[in-house]
mmCIF file of C-alpha atoms in Angstrom:
data_model
loop_
_atom_site.group_PDB
_atom_site.id
_atom_site.type_symbol
_atom_site.label_atom_id
_atom_site.label_comp_id
_atom_site.label_asym_id
_atom_site.label_seq_id
_atom_site.Cartn_x
_atom_site.Cartn_y
_atom_site.Cartn_z
ATOM 1 C CA UNK L 1 47.529 -43.313 -147.968
ATOM 2 C CA UNK L 2 49.169 -40.846 -145.918
ATOM 3 C CA UNK L 3 50.907 -37.461 -147.411
ATOM 4 C CA UNK L 4 54.095 -37.305 -148.467
ATOM 5 C CA UNK L 5 56.673 -35.436 -149.222
ATOM 6 C CA UNK L 6 57.733 -36.256 -152.661
ATOM 7 C CA UNK L 7 61.349 -37.716 -153.223
ATOM 8 C CA UNK L 8 61.520 -39.033 -149.616
ATOM 9 C CA UNK L 9 62.469 -41.892 -148.857
ATOM 10 C CA UNK L 10 58.881 -42.636 -146.640
ATOM 11 C CA UNK L 11 57.354 -42.132 -150.397
ATOM 12 C CA UNK L 12 59.485 -44.689 -151.631
ATOM 13 C CA UNK L 13 59.135 -47.031 -148.814
ATOM 14 C CA UNK L 14 54.918 -46.343 -149.048
ATOM 15 C CA UNK L 15 54.687 -46.752 -153.398
ATOM 16 C CA UNK L 16 57.049 -49.539 -152.890
ATOM 17 C CA UNK L 17 54.923 -51.132 -150.516
ATOM 18 C CA UNK L 18 51.540 -50.715 -152.404
ATOM 19 C CA UNK L 19 53.270 -52.302 -155.702
ATOM 20 C CA UNK L 20 52.890 -55.465 -153.930
ATOM 21 C CA UNK L 21 49.964 -56.889 -155.690
ATOM 22 C CA UNK L 22 47.007 -58.311 -153.453
ATOM 23 C CA UNK L 23 48.439 -58.518 -149.954
ATOM 24 C CA UNK L 24 47.404 -55.597 -147.313
ATOM 25 C CA UNK L 25 50.806 -54.001 -144.934
ATOM 26 C CA UNK L 26 50.642 -56.505 -142.598
ATOM 27 C CA UNK L 27 51.194 -59.232 -145.574
ATOM 28 C CA UNK L 28 53.841 -57.433 -146.859
ATOM 29 C CA UNK L 29 55.272 -57.046 -143.070
ATOM 30 C CA UNK L 30 54.731 -60.506 -142.409
ATOM 31 C CA UNK L 31 56.241 -62.326 -146.007
ATOM 32 C CA UNK L 32 59.265 -59.911 -144.878
ATOM 33 C CA UNK L 33 59.446 -61.391 -141.063
ATOM 34 C CA UNK L 34 58.414 -57.547 -139.678
ATOM 35 C CA UNK L 35 55.254 -56.640 -137.125
ATOM 36 C CA UNK L 36 53.001 -54.780 -139.154
ATOM 37 C CA UNK L 37 54.282 -51.905 -136.566
ATOM 38 C CA UNK L 38 57.812 -51.683 -137.899
ATOM 39 C CA UNK L 39 56.609 -51.577 -141.483
ATOM 40 C CA UNK L 40 54.265 -48.771 -140.659
ATOM 41 C CA UNK L 41 56.846 -47.062 -138.777
ATOM 42 C CA UNK L 42 59.655 -47.218 -142.685
ATOM 43 C CA UNK L 43 56.490 -45.836 -144.039
ATOM 44 C CA UNK L 44 56.480 -42.667 -141.658
ATOM 45 C CA UNK L 45 56.036 -39.228 -143.123
ATOM 46 C CA UNK L 46 58.382 -37.475 -140.670
ATOM 47 C CA UNK L 47 61.797 -37.413 -141.662
ATOM 48 C CA UNK L 48 63.358 -36.782 -138.372
ATOM 49 C CA UNK L 49 62.928 -40.445 -136.999
ATOM 50 C CA UNK L 50 66.112 -42.164 -136.811
ATOM 51 C CA UNK L 51 65.729 -45.311 -138.988
ATOM 52 C CA UNK L 52 63.292 -46.940 -140.704
ATOM 53 C CA UNK L 53 63.293 -49.943 -143.122
ATOM 54 C CA UNK L 54 66.475 -51.467 -143.411
ATOM 55 C CA UNK L 55 67.606 -51.841 -146.771
ATOM 56 C CA UNK L 56 67.651 -56.167 -146.060
ATOM 57 C CA UNK L 57 63.942 -55.659 -145.866
ATOM 58 C CA UNK L 58 63.768 -53.801 -149.101
ATOM 59 C CA UNK L 59 65.784 -55.763 -151.228
ATOM 60 C CA UNK L 60 63.958 -58.860 -149.512
ATOM 61 C CA UNK L 61 60.365 -56.831 -150.553
ATOM 62 C CA UNK L 62 62.104 -56.284 -154.425
ATOM 63 C CA UNK L 63 63.482 -59.893 -155.035
ATOM 64 C CA UNK L 64 59.680 -61.334 -153.924
ATOM 65 C CA UNK L 65 57.345 -58.714 -155.993
ATOM 66 C CA UNK L 66 60.393 -57.089 -158.775
ATOM 67 C CA UNK L 67 57.521 -54.024 -159.135
ATOM 68 C CA UNK L 68 57.947 -53.005 -156.154
ATOM 69 C CA UNK L 69 61.613 -52.446 -156.868
ATOM 70 C CA UNK L 70 61.345 -49.400 -159.251
ATOM 71 C CA UNK L 71 59.917 -47.002 -156.058
ATOM 72 C CA UNK L 72 63.193 -47.589 -154.506
ATOM 73 C CA UNK L 73 65.625 -47.515 -157.440
ATOM 74 C CA UNK L 74 64.027 -44.180 -158.511
ATOM 75 C CA UNK L 75 64.881 -42.625 -155.149
ATOM 76 C CA UNK L 76 68.362 -44.217 -154.623
ATOM 77 C CA UNK L 77 69.053 -42.934 -158.576
ATOM 78 C CA UNK L 78 67.894 -39.191 -158.004
ATOM 79 C CA UNK L 79 70.254 -39.383 -154.763
ATOM 80 C CA UNK L 80 72.397 -40.272 -157.109
ATOM 81 C CA UNK L 81 71.911 -37.669 -159.224
ATOM 82 C CA UNK L 82 70.758 -39.651 -161.688
ATOM 83 C CA UNK L 83 67.668 -41.108 -162.691
ATOM 84 C CA UNK L 84 66.483 -45.350 -162.882
ATOM 85 C CA UNK L 85 65.228 -46.635 -166.410
ATOM 86 C CA UNK L 86 63.712 -49.665 -166.540
ATOM 87 C CA UNK L 87 64.171 -51.922 -169.529
ATOM 88 C CA UNK L 88 61.267 -53.344 -169.534
ATOM 89 C CA UNK L 89 57.928 -52.812 -169.042
ATOM 90 C CA UNK L 90 54.743 -55.041 -168.024
ATOM 91 C CA UNK L 91 52.501 -52.180 -168.948
ATOM 92 C CA UNK L 92 49.054 -53.669 -171.295
ATOM 93 C CA UNK L 93 50.518 -52.471 -174.833
ATOM 94 C CA UNK L 94 48.552 -49.567 -175.989
ATOM 95 C CA UNK L 95 47.083 -48.566 -179.265
ATOM 96 C CA UNK L 96 48.828 -45.209 -181.214
ATOM 97 C CA UNK L 97 45.734 -43.306 -179.802
ATOM 98 C CA UNK L 98 46.104 -44.274 -176.620
ATOM 99 C CA UNK L 99 49.482 -43.821 -176.556
ATOM 100 C CA UNK L 100 49.345 -40.101 -177.560
ATOM 101 C CA UNK L 101 46.422 -39.138 -175.379
ATOM 102 C CA UNK L 102 48.599 -40.180 -172.423
ATOM 103 C CA UNK L 103 52.098 -38.876 -173.426
ATOM 104 C CA UNK L 104 49.737 -35.635 -174.175
ATOM 105 C CA UNK L 105 48.198 -35.848 -170.626
ATOM 106 C CA UNK L 106 51.761 -36.306 -168.700
ATOM 107 C CA UNK L 107 53.713 -34.016 -170.910
ATOM 108 C CA UNK L 108 51.256 -31.305 -170.838
ATOM 109 C CA UNK L 109 51.532 -31.763 -166.303
ATOM 110 C CA UNK L 110 55.249 -32.312 -166.862
ATOM 111 C CA UNK L 111 55.584 -28.577 -168.723
ATOM 112 C CA UNK L 112 53.778 -26.540 -166.496
ATOM 113 C CA UNK L 113 55.122 -28.353 -163.108
ATOM 114 C CA UNK L 114 58.131 -27.237 -164.669
ATOM 115 C CA UNK L 115 56.789 -23.547 -165.488
ATOM 116 C CA UNK L 116 56.174 -23.741 -162.075
ATOM 117 C CA UNK L 117 59.929 -23.993 -160.688
ATOM 118 C CA UNK L 118 60.666 -20.152 -160.789
ATOM 119 C CA UNK L 119 57.501 -19.671 -158.759
ATOM 120 C CA UNK L 120 58.783 -21.428 -155.736
ATOM 121 C CA UNK L 121 57.269 -25.091 -157.252
ATOM 122 C CA UNK L 122 58.562 -28.169 -154.935
ATOM 123 C CA UNK L 123 60.978 -29.909 -157.123
ATOM 124 C CA UNK L 124 60.869 -32.939 -156.417
ATOM 125 C CA UNK L 125 57.460 -33.207 -157.024
ATOM 126 C CA UNK L 126 58.710 -31.396 -160.498
ATOM 127 C CA UNK L 127 60.971 -33.977 -160.965
ATOM 128 C CA UNK L 128 58.358 -36.750 -160.504
ATOM 129 C CA UNK L 129 55.706 -35.320 -162.998
ATOM 130 C CA UNK L 130 59.154 -35.209 -165.396
ATOM 131 C CA UNK L 131 59.559 -38.941 -164.901
ATOM 132 C CA UNK L 132 56.245 -40.120 -165.439
ATOM 133 C CA UNK L 133 55.810 -37.916 -169.026
ATOM 134 C CA UNK L 134 59.171 -40.293 -170.013
ATOM 135 C CA UNK L 135 56.985 -43.364 -169.200
ATOM 136 C CA UNK L 136 54.353 -42.303 -170.973
ATOM 137 C CA UNK L 137 56.758 -41.662 -174.315
ATOM 138 C CA UNK L 138 59.020 -45.677 -173.093
ATOM 139 C CA UNK L 139 55.670 -47.386 -173.432
ATOM 140 C CA UNK L 140 55.238 -45.980 -176.597
ATOM 141 C CA UNK L 141 58.356 -46.414 -178.265
ATOM 142 C CA UNK L 142 58.468 -49.479 -176.627
ATOM 143 C CA UNK L 143 55.047 -50.830 -178.536
ATOM 144 C CA UNK L 144 56.953 -49.468 -181.494
ATOM 145 C CA UNK L 145 59.507 -50.913 -181.326
ATOM 146 C CA UNK L 146 57.230 -54.499 -180.468
ATOM 147 C CA UNK L 147 54.988 -53.481 -182.859
ATOM 148 C CA UNK L 148 52.857 -54.631 -179.772
ATOM 149 C CA UNK L 149 50.122 -52.129 -180.726
ATOM 150 C CA UNK L 150 46.866 -52.516 -180.267
ATOM 151 C CA UNK L 151 44.902 -51.980 -183.847
ATOM 152 C CA UNK L 152 42.678 -49.487 -183.561
ATOM 153 C CA UNK L 153 39.190 -50.451 -183.364
ATOM 154 C CA UNK L 154 36.858 -49.503 -185.776
ATOM 155 C CA UNK L 155 34.335 -46.676 -184.544
ATOM 156 C CA UNK L 156 30.565 -47.607 -184.677
ATOM 157 C CA UNK L 157 28.610 -44.279 -186.186
#
């Protein structure tokens, strides 16, 4: 995996391609009807290239693999000054104690990132940490609302 600047289209395309289950990049390219080189070029972290993957290719990818749509939606929502919020989650239900641990980790990272803004932290990276914290909260709310909690197992002493 290449190193990307947070918040770039290259990062969004890479995340979308990586979200496709059980397919190598070459197979994703074939499904899109493009060469592996074209797909690689679309994921190139260089931001000074004249073009990347077309919107039609990203659309085809998202139709075939809905999980690939979220990284693209998050990218364009951020450019529009908003956020993308999925209504539905395929995440496996968890016990509330697992949600507590995940929320503590993700919100702690978000607080640390946000507090570093005044010291020159990358705003896109801070935003990503905050989105991860929101996703952890959303998953807990979903399980609470849908009563999809996994019962806590008794500890063996």
